Amino acid sequence: MTDAATSIHTLANGVRVVALRLPHLASASVSVFVRTGSLHETRRNNGISHVVEHMAFKGTHGRDCQQINLDAERLGAEVNAHTDKDHTAYHMRGLAKDAGRFVHMLADIVRNGTYPDAELERERQVILQELAEDEDDPVSTAYKLFDHHCFGSHAMALPVIGARRVIETLKRDELLAYVGRQYTGANVVVGAAGSMDVDELVATAEQAFGSMPAGHPNAVPPAPHIGGASARRQTGASQTHVVLGFPIPALAEPHHASLMAAAVFGEGMSSPLMDEIRERRGLAYYASCSADVYEPCGQFIVEASMAPEHVDEFFGAVSQLLAAQAERIDPVALQRARSQLIVREVLDQERPQRQLERAVLDLMALGRVRTPAERAAALDAVGADEVRQAFAQLLARPPALALAGRVRPGALDRAREALAAQRIGG
């Protein structure tokens, strides 16, 4: 038990059941999370988690693809799934009274997939079209380059969508073997958020998942930050897309100062990033800053799209802005950032699916679920000097940098020089 509204139960085979009791809702969001994603792949099978997620809906031992869709829609329910670096998740959302049925229907999809050869060939073409669109996108291209420079040969560098050569050649037997290896009790969390009877939910999860093999946790080693830079020109692109990043602490480490630093730097139109880059200089329509925190690592990321002729000025300005934060944190900027993060926490509490995902990812990475009060207190405790030190630590490490789209000759070298001029201890 973590708070009055959240309960956690563990079945004998290691499957965990997380219930977020929200009695004011007439709906229920039910998800099955599996601790497997591109982070648990190798270059030889990169993309298999994503293919499995697609194929899980293509038929089970008792239902074909059409019946799976019809069964959900007869209840008025939404059914969906997604794959990320650290997990795969299957979702249903509908009336609270149907929560138990959702658990059984998702269990059928997760546990009883048949992955028919004919369906695999059809879905392979769909995924290859998705990949082609991804390869044409300068944003996706920049992030792939960026992740490579962050993590090198570590699996954190592998794209979720996968590699073309893998998708083109994957066989049914490989999918079945992967599911048998990765989809085990130690790596499955059944989650529900809404107005439901918790004891009934746990009993239903026991019926649906209690016989799943226990297996072993799909653990991954920490992802060390490497640093580096590259650019890729893409025909037809009119803008340059930039992704710049530095390492920050992982989820189990003290990381709240880094969250605050990202909010100070780029949250909202009055932040230094947006005020200087967009409002005062007009260098980019789109720019953002985020702190992405995972189990094996964290990333402080600055992202922007701009006309190629603005790239040099952009890097000059951003490097100076980062250096200024390492010298002093404006108290008003810190107050703004703190308020924005705390309000974001409150808004997340009003989104059941978001609450559920955060609780499950906490459980997978930390072995517990942080309460809203704990999250807010951790943010509230971050002071100006901690944030300033977070910026100083960023600038003491080699950045990872990627440019994609319409890239001018020499732009990458000039960006490196601008960043190196502000590096601390380098």
Short mmCIF file of C-alpha atoms in Angstrom, two decimals:
data_model
loop_
_atom_site.label_atom_id
_atom_site.label_comp_id
_atom_site.label_asym_id
_atom_site.label_seq_id
_atom_site.Cartn_x
_atom_site.Cartn_y
_atom_site.Cartn_z
CA MET A 1 0.00 0.00 0.00
CA THR A 2 1.41 3.42 -0.95
CA ASP A 3 -1.41 5.85 -0.12
CA ALA A 4 -5.14 5.84 0.46
CA ALA A 5 -5.93 5.62 -3.25
CA THR A 6 -3.14 3.34 -4.49
CA SER A 7 -2.68 -0.33 -3.70
CA ILE A 8 -0.13 -2.87 -4.91
CA HIS A 9 -0.51 -6.65 -4.81
CA THR A 10 1.99 -9.25 -5.99
CA LEU A 11 0.87 -12.64 -7.30
CA ALA A 12 2.85 -15.79 -6.55
CA ASN A 13 4.51 -15.71 -9.98
CA GLY A 14 5.70 -12.11 -9.61
CA VAL A 15 2.94 -10.37 -11.58
CA ARG A 16 2.12 -7.13 -9.80
CA VAL A 17 -1.30 -5.53 -9.70
CA VAL A 18 -1.53 -1.77 -9.24
CA ALA A 19 -4.93 -0.27 -8.48
CA LEU A 20 -5.56 3.47 -8.42
CA ARG A 21 -8.95 3.88 -6.81
CA LEU A 22 -10.70 6.94 -8.28
CA PRO A 23 -14.32 6.65 -7.07
CA HIS A 24 -15.42 9.91 -8.69
CA LEU A 25 -14.99 8.37 -12.15
CA ALA A 26 -17.55 6.29 -14.02
CA SER A 27 -14.81 4.91 -16.26
CA ALA A 28 -11.83 2.60 -15.82
CA SER A 29 -8.47 2.55 -17.56
CA VAL A 30 -6.88 -0.89 -17.54
CA SER A 31 -3.40 -1.60 -18.87
CA VAL A 32 -0.93 -4.44 -18.98
CA PHE A 33 2.65 -3.20 -18.88
CA VAL A 34 5.54 -5.46 -19.85
CA ARG A 35 9.06 -4.48 -18.93
CA THR A 36 10.48 -4.92 -22.40
CA GLY A 37 11.23 -2.47 -25.19
CA SER A 38 14.10 -1.36 -27.39
CA LEU A 39 16.21 -1.05 -24.24
CA HIS A 40 16.03 -4.85 -23.95
CA GLU A 41 16.97 -5.52 -27.58
CA THR A 42 20.23 -5.91 -29.48
CA ARG A 43 21.23 -4.62 -32.89
CA ARG A 44 20.39 -8.07 -34.28
CA ASN A 45 16.74 -7.88 -33.21
CA ASN A 46 16.17 -4.11 -32.92
CA GLY A 47 12.48 -3.47 -33.50
CA ILE A 48 11.14 -6.83 -32.35
CA SER A 49 9.32 -5.34 -29.33
CA HIS A 50 7.44 -2.97 -31.63
CA VAL A 51 6.58 -5.75 -34.08
CA VAL A 52 5.30 -7.97 -31.25
CA GLU A 53 3.07 -5.14 -30.02
CA HIS A 54 1.54 -4.79 -33.50
CA MET A 55 1.15 -8.53 -33.97
CA ALA A 56 -0.40 -9.21 -30.56
CA PHE A 57 -3.71 -7.86 -31.94
CA LYS A 58 -3.64 -10.08 -35.04
CA GLY A 59 -5.14 -13.15 -33.42
CA THR A 60 -5.09 -15.37 -30.34
CA HIS A 61 -5.91 -19.05 -29.82
CA GLY A 62 -9.58 -18.13 -29.32
CA ARG A 63 -10.13 -14.94 -31.31
CA ASP A 64 -9.10 -13.59 -34.67
CA CYS A 65 -8.18 -9.96 -35.33
CA GLN A 66 -11.73 -8.96 -36.18
CA GLN A 67 -13.17 -10.53 -33.03
CA ILE A 68 -10.59 -8.77 -30.83
CA ASN A 69 -11.68 -5.40 -32.21
CA LEU A 70 -15.39 -6.22 -32.10
CA ASP A 71 -15.29 -7.47 -28.50
CA ALA A 72 -13.82 -4.15 -27.36
CA GLU A 73 -16.13 -1.99 -29.45
CA ARG A 74 -19.28 -3.85 -28.31
CA LEU A 75 -18.43 -2.54 -24.85
CA GLY A 76 -17.77 0.94 -26.22
CA ALA A 77 -14.18 0.56 -25.11
CA GLU A 78 -11.01 2.03 -26.56
CA VAL A 79 -8.20 -0.44 -27.14
CA ASN A 80 -4.64 0.54 -27.95
CA ALA A 81 -0.98 -0.21 -27.29
CA HIS A 82 2.42 1.41 -27.45
CA THR A 83 6.09 0.48 -27.32
CA ASP A 84 8.74 2.61 -25.64
CA LYS A 85 12.40 2.19 -24.80
CA ASP A 86 11.75 0.64 -21.39
CA HIS A 87 8.33 -1.00 -21.72
CA THR A 88 5.46 -2.16 -23.90
CA ALA A 89 1.89 -1.50 -22.80
CA TYR A 90 -1.57 -2.67 -23.85
CA HIS A 91 -4.58 -0.53 -22.90
CA MET A 92 -8.35 -0.61 -22.66
CA ARG A 93 -10.60 2.16 -21.40
CA GLY A 94 -14.35 2.10 -20.90
CA LEU A 95 -17.03 1.78 -18.25
CA ALA A 96 -15.86 0.99 -14.73
CA LYS A 97 -18.21 -2.00 -14.51
CA ASP A 98 -16.27 -3.65 -17.37
CA ALA A 99 -12.81 -3.40 -15.75
CA GLY A 100 -12.68 -7.13 -15.03
CA ARG A 101 -13.56 -7.97 -18.63
CA PHE A 102 -10.80 -5.65 -19.80
CA VAL A 103 -8.28 -7.59 -17.71
CA HIS A 104 -9.32 -10.89 -19.32
CA MET A 105 -9.36 -9.44 -22.84
CA LEU A 106 -5.92 -7.90 -22.45
CA ALA A 107 -4.59 -11.12 -20.95
CA ASP A 108 -5.76 -12.97 -24.05
CA ILE A 109 -3.89 -10.50 -26.28
CA VAL A 110 -0.71 -10.52 -24.19
CA ARG A 111 -0.55 -14.23 -23.41
CA ASN A 112 -2.25 -16.07 -26.26
CA GLY A 113 -1.04 -14.39 -29.43
CA THR A 114 -0.60 -16.76 -32.39
CA TYR A 115 1.32 -14.35 -34.68
CA PRO A 116 0.00 -15.91 -37.92
CA ASP A 117 2.45 -15.90 -40.82
CA ALA A 118 -0.04 -14.31 -43.21
CA GLU A 119 -0.78 -11.51 -40.76
CA LEU A 120 2.94 -11.02 -40.14
CA GLU A 121 3.57 -10.43 -43.83
CA ARG A 122 0.76 -7.87 -44.01
CA GLU A 123 1.77 -6.09 -40.84
CA ARG A 124 5.41 -6.09 -41.91
CA GLN A 125 4.43 -3.86 -44.84
CA VAL A 126 2.53 -1.50 -42.54
CA ILE A 127 5.51 -1.16 -40.21
CA LEU A 128 7.90 -0.64 -43.13
CA GLN A 129 5.69 2.23 -44.32
CA GLU A 130 5.80 3.67 -40.79
CA LEU A 131 9.59 3.30 -40.85
CA ALA A 132 9.87 5.03 -44.24
CA GLU A 133 7.95 8.00 -42.87
CA ASP A 134 10.21 8.01 -39.81
CA GLU A 135 13.34 7.95 -41.98
CA ASP A 136 12.09 10.97 -43.95
CA ASP A 137 11.44 12.99 -40.80
CA PRO A 138 14.33 15.30 -39.78
CA VAL A 139 13.18 15.27 -36.15
CA SER A 140 13.33 11.47 -35.92
CA THR A 141 16.62 11.41 -37.81
CA ALA A 142 18.15 13.95 -35.45
CA TYR A 143 17.04 11.97 -32.41
CA LYS A 144 18.53 8.75 -33.77
CA LEU A 145 21.86 10.48 -34.32
CA PHE A 146 21.58 12.12 -30.91
CA ASP A 147 20.91 8.84 -29.07
CA HIS A 148 23.88 7.26 -30.83
CA HIS A 149 26.17 10.02 -29.58
CA CYS A 150 24.70 9.82 -26.08
CA PHE A 151 24.98 6.07 -25.62
CA GLY A 152 27.15 4.51 -28.33
CA SER A 153 26.73 0.72 -28.34
CA HIS A 154 24.37 0.64 -25.31
CA ALA A 155 20.79 -0.44 -26.06
CA MET A 156 19.51 3.01 -25.03
CA ALA A 157 20.76 4.15 -28.46
CA LEU A 158 18.48 1.74 -30.33
CA PRO A 159 15.37 3.29 -31.90
CA VAL A 160 12.02 1.95 -30.75
CA ILE A 161 10.75 1.63 -34.31
CA GLY A 162 13.65 -0.70 -35.11
CA ALA A 163 16.03 -1.35 -37.97
CA ARG A 164 14.81 -1.94 -41.53
CA ARG A 165 16.89 -5.11 -42.01
CA VAL A 166 15.36 -6.64 -38.86
CA ILE A 167 11.77 -5.76 -39.75
CA GLU A 168 12.21 -7.14 -43.26
CA THR A 169 13.43 -10.54 -42.04
CA LEU A 170 11.73 -11.28 -38.70
CA LYS A 171 10.08 -14.70 -38.57
CA ARG A 172 7.12 -15.93 -36.56
CA ASP A 173 9.30 -18.28 -34.50
CA GLU A 174 11.48 -15.34 -33.45
CA LEU A 175 8.44 -13.43 -32.21
CA LEU A 176 7.20 -16.42 -30.22
CA ALA A 177 10.63 -16.99 -28.69
CA TYR A 178 10.94 -13.32 -27.74
CA VAL A 179 7.52 -13.28 -26.07
CA GLY A 180 8.29 -16.49 -24.20
CA ARG A 181 11.55 -15.01 -22.93
CA GLN A 182 10.42 -11.46 -22.12
CA TYR A 183 6.72 -11.68 -21.26
CA THR A 184 7.01 -13.31 -17.83
CA GLY A 185 5.51 -12.70 -14.40
CA ALA A 186 8.55 -10.85 -13.09
CA ASN A 187 8.15 -8.30 -15.90
CA VAL A 188 4.37 -7.79 -16.00
CA VAL A 189 2.29 -5.22 -14.16
CA VAL A 190 -1.50 -5.19 -14.45
CA GLY A 191 -2.75 -1.69 -13.71
CA ALA A 192 -6.18 -0.15 -13.35
CA ALA A 193 -7.33 3.38 -12.58
CA GLY A 194 -10.94 4.25 -11.90
CA SER A 195 -13.93 3.29 -9.80
CA MET A 196 -13.50 -0.43 -9.24
CA ASP A 197 -13.46 -3.00 -6.45
CA VAL A 198 -9.77 -3.62 -5.74
CA ASP A 199 -10.27 -7.12 -4.32
CA GLU A 200 -12.22 -8.13 -7.43
CA LEU A 201 -9.51 -6.66 -9.63
CA VAL A 202 -6.79 -8.66 -7.88
CA ALA A 203 -8.86 -11.85 -8.09
CA THR A 204 -9.45 -11.28 -11.79
CA ALA A 205 -5.75 -10.65 -12.39
CA GLU A 206 -4.99 -13.90 -10.57
CA GLN A 207 -7.37 -15.78 -12.90
CA ALA A 208 -5.93 -14.15 -16.01
CA PHE A 209 -2.21 -14.03 -15.19
CA GLY A 210 -1.65 -16.39 -12.27
CA SER A 211 -0.41 -19.23 -14.51
CA MET A 212 2.10 -17.07 -16.39
CA PRO A 213 5.69 -18.34 -15.97
CA ALA A 214 7.57 -16.33 -13.35
CA GLY A 215 10.78 -15.78 -15.31
CA HIS A 216 13.42 -13.26 -14.25
CA PRO A 217 13.42 -9.45 -14.25
CA ASN A 218 14.52 -7.92 -17.55
CA ALA A 219 17.28 -5.86 -15.97
CA VAL A 220 19.54 -3.53 -17.97
CA PRO A 221 22.89 -1.99 -17.02
CA PRO A 222 23.32 1.77 -16.54
CA ALA A 223 23.79 3.71 -19.75
CA PRO A 224 27.00 5.80 -19.68
CA HIS A 225 27.00 9.09 -21.57
CA ILE A 226 29.60 9.31 -24.33
CA GLY A 227 29.11 12.60 -26.17
CA GLY A 228 29.81 13.48 -29.79
CA ALA A 229 28.24 15.20 -32.76
CA SER A 230 27.14 14.55 -36.33
CA ALA A 231 24.90 15.96 -39.04
CA ARG A 232 22.79 14.43 -41.79
CA ARG A 233 21.53 16.34 -44.79
CA GLN A 234 18.10 15.30 -46.07
CA THR A 235 16.84 16.15 -49.52
CA GLY A 236 13.67 18.20 -49.53
CA ALA A 237 14.03 19.57 -46.01
CA SER A 238 13.67 23.33 -45.63
CA GLN A 239 14.76 23.62 -41.99
CA THR A 240 17.58 22.43 -39.75
CA HIS A 241 16.49 20.38 -36.77
CA VAL A 242 18.76 20.51 -33.73
CA VAL A 243 18.94 18.17 -30.74
CA LEU A 244 21.47 19.02 -28.04
CA GLY A 245 21.80 17.16 -24.76
CA PHE A 246 23.77 16.41 -21.62
CA PRO A 247 23.62 13.57 -19.06
CA ILE A 248 21.64 13.95 -15.84
CA PRO A 249 20.96 11.48 -12.99
CA ALA A 250 18.79 8.40 -13.53
CA LEU A 251 15.40 7.83 -11.91
CA ALA A 252 16.70 6.18 -8.74
CA GLU A 253 19.27 8.95 -8.24
CA PRO A 254 18.73 12.55 -7.07
CA HIS A 255 17.35 14.08 -10.25
CA HIS A 256 14.88 16.76 -9.17
CA ALA A 257 17.39 19.59 -9.53
CA SER A 258 17.78 18.57 -13.18
CA LEU A 259 14.01 18.59 -13.67
CA MET A 260 13.94 22.07 -12.19
CA ALA A 261 16.88 23.16 -14.36
CA ALA A 262 15.04 22.14 -17.53
CA ALA A 263 11.93 24.03 -16.40
CA VAL A 264 13.98 27.11 -15.52
CA PHE A 265 15.71 27.04 -18.89
CA GLY A 266 12.90 26.23 -21.29
CA GLU A 267 9.46 25.90 -19.69
CA GLY A 268 7.10 28.55 -20.99
CA MET A 269 7.42 31.63 -23.17
CA SER A 270 9.11 33.66 -20.41
CA SER A 271 11.92 31.11 -19.98
CA PRO A 272 15.42 32.15 -21.11
CA LEU A 273 15.33 29.74 -24.05
CA MET A 274 12.01 30.88 -25.49
CA ASP A 275 12.36 34.54 -24.55
CA GLU A 276 15.78 34.92 -26.14
CA ILE A 277 15.53 32.50 -29.06
CA ARG A 278 11.99 33.22 -30.20
CA GLU A 279 10.72 36.45 -28.68
CA ARG A 280 13.83 38.63 -28.83
CA ARG A 281 15.74 37.17 -31.78
CA GLY A 282 13.13 35.35 -33.85
CA LEU A 283 15.55 32.48 -34.56
CA ALA A 284 13.06 29.62 -34.26
CA TYR A 285 9.33 29.11 -34.16
CA TYR A 286 9.76 25.87 -32.21
CA ALA A 287 12.18 25.27 -29.35
CA SER A 288 11.89 23.20 -26.19
CA CYS A 289 13.85 21.95 -23.22
CA SER A 290 13.12 18.76 -21.27
CA ALA A 291 14.63 16.47 -18.68
CA ASP A 292 13.92 12.86 -19.63
CA VAL A 293 14.60 10.48 -16.75
CA TYR A 294 14.76 6.71 -17.24
CA GLU A 295 15.85 3.80 -15.10
CA PRO A 296 19.39 3.50 -16.60
CA CYS A 297 20.06 7.20 -17.32
CA GLY A 298 18.74 10.71 -17.71
CA GLN A 299 18.96 13.31 -20.48
CA PHE A 300 18.74 17.11 -20.46
CA ILE A 301 17.60 17.95 -24.00
CA VAL A 302 17.34 21.19 -25.95
CA GLU A 303 15.50 20.82 -29.26
CA ALA A 304 14.69 23.34 -31.98
CA SER A 305 13.82 23.71 -35.66
CA MET A 306 14.97 26.75 -37.62
CA ALA A 307 16.05 28.15 -40.96
CA PRO A 308 19.62 27.05 -41.79
CA GLU A 309 20.91 30.63 -41.73
CA HIS A 310 19.95 30.94 -38.05
CA VAL A 311 21.84 27.88 -36.77
CA ASP A 312 25.11 29.65 -35.94
CA GLU A 313 23.38 32.41 -33.99
CA PHE A 314 21.20 29.85 -32.23
CA PHE A 315 24.18 27.93 -30.86
CA GLY A 316 25.95 31.10 -29.84
CA ALA A 317 22.89 32.22 -27.90
CA VAL A 318 22.09 28.84 -26.33
CA SER A 319 25.65 28.25 -25.15
CA GLN A 320 25.68 31.68 -23.50
CA LEU A 321 22.29 31.11 -21.90
CA LEU A 322 23.41 27.79 -20.42
CA ALA A 323 26.60 29.36 -19.08
CA ALA A 324 24.60 32.19 -17.50
CA GLN A 325 22.44 29.67 -15.58
CA ALA A 326 25.60 28.00 -14.25
CA GLU A 327 26.59 31.38 -12.79
CA ARG A 328 23.30 32.47 -11.24
CA ILE A 329 19.67 31.37 -11.05
CA ASP A 330 17.18 34.19 -11.12
CA PRO A 331 14.81 33.81 -8.13
CA VAL A 332 11.76 34.80 -10.17
CA ALA A 333 12.67 32.23 -12.84
CA LEU A 334 13.02 29.57 -10.13
CA GLN A 335 9.64 30.46 -8.66
CA ARG A 336 8.05 30.28 -12.13
CA ALA A 337 9.62 26.89 -12.85
CA ARG A 338 8.62 25.47 -9.47
CA SER A 339 5.02 26.58 -9.93
CA GLN A 340 4.87 25.16 -13.45
CA LEU A 341 6.21 21.76 -12.36
CA ILE A 342 3.87 21.55 -9.36
CA VAL A 343 0.85 22.50 -11.51
CA ARG A 344 1.93 19.85 -14.02
CA GLU A 345 1.92 17.31 -11.20
CA VAL A 346 -1.61 18.39 -10.26
CA LEU A 347 -2.83 18.16 -13.86
CA ASP A 348 -1.31 14.69 -14.19
CA GLN A 349 -3.38 13.63 -11.19
CA GLU A 350 -6.48 14.50 -13.22
CA ARG A 351 -5.49 12.13 -16.06
CA PRO A 352 -6.09 8.51 -14.99
CA GLN A 353 -4.00 6.93 -17.74
CA ARG A 354 -1.10 9.25 -16.99
CA GLN A 355 -1.36 8.47 -13.27
CA LEU A 356 -1.35 4.78 -14.02
CA GLU A 357 1.68 4.88 -16.31
CA ARG A 358 3.72 6.91 -13.83
CA ALA A 359 2.84 4.52 -11.01
CA VAL A 360 3.77 1.44 -13.03
CA LEU A 361 7.07 2.88 -14.28
CA ASP A 362 7.94 3.84 -10.70
CA LEU A 363 7.20 0.29 -9.61
CA MET A 364 9.33 -1.22 -12.38
CA ALA A 365 12.32 1.03 -11.78
CA LEU A 366 12.14 1.79 -8.06
CA GLY A 367 10.16 -1.12 -6.64
CA ARG A 368 7.61 1.32 -5.17
CA VAL A 369 5.21 4.05 -6.23
CA ARG A 370 5.91 7.64 -5.27
CA THR A 371 2.91 9.54 -3.93
CA PRO A 372 1.87 12.91 -5.37
CA ALA A 373 2.85 14.52 -2.06
CA GLU A 374 6.31 12.96 -2.26
CA ARG A 375 6.82 14.21 -5.82
CA ALA A 376 5.70 17.72 -4.91
CA ALA A 377 7.86 17.82 -1.77
CA ALA A 378 10.95 16.75 -3.74
CA LEU A 379 10.41 19.58 -6.23
CA ASP A 380 9.65 22.10 -3.51
CA ALA A 381 12.90 21.26 -1.72
CA VAL A 382 15.12 22.16 -4.69
CA GLY A 383 16.93 25.45 -4.11
CA ALA A 384 18.64 27.94 -6.42
CA ASP A 385 22.14 26.70 -5.63
CA GLU A 386 21.20 23.11 -6.48
CA VAL A 387 19.83 24.24 -9.82
CA ARG A 388 22.91 26.33 -10.53
CA GLN A 389 25.11 23.33 -9.74
CA ALA A 390 23.00 21.18 -12.06
CA PHE A 391 23.80 23.57 -14.92
CA ALA A 392 27.48 23.60 -13.99
CA GLN A 393 27.53 19.80 -14.04
CA LEU A 394 25.91 19.81 -17.48
CA LEU A 395 28.59 22.08 -18.89
CA ALA A 396 31.36 19.97 -17.39
CA ARG A 397 30.37 17.01 -19.57
CA PRO A 398 30.77 16.60 -23.34
CA PRO A 399 27.44 17.26 -25.08
CA ALA A 400 25.71 15.05 -27.59
CA LEU A 401 24.64 16.98 -30.66
CA ALA A 402 22.77 16.17 -33.86
CA LEU A 403 21.72 18.27 -36.84
CA ALA A 404 19.37 16.95 -39.51
CA GLY A 405 17.44 18.27 -42.48
CA ARG A 406 18.82 21.20 -44.46
CA VAL A 407 22.29 21.58 -42.95
CA ARG A 408 24.74 24.17 -44.21
CA PRO A 409 28.42 23.24 -44.74
CA GLY A 410 30.47 23.83 -41.60
CA ALA A 411 27.42 24.27 -39.35
CA LEU A 412 28.33 21.31 -37.17
CA ASP A 413 31.91 22.48 -36.58
CA ARG A 414 30.75 25.99 -35.70
CA ALA A 415 28.18 24.57 -33.26
CA ARG A 416 30.89 22.53 -31.56
CA GLU A 417 33.06 25.61 -31.20
CA ALA A 418 30.25 27.65 -29.65
CA LEU A 419 29.51 24.93 -27.10
CA ALA A 420 33.19 24.29 -26.33
CA ALA A 421 33.68 28.00 -25.53
CA GLN A 422 31.29 27.69 -22.59
CA ARG A 423 32.39 24.29 -21.33
CA ILE A 424 33.41 24.21 -17.69
CA GLY A 425 36.71 22.49 -16.99
CA GLY A 426 37.19 21.65 -20.65
#
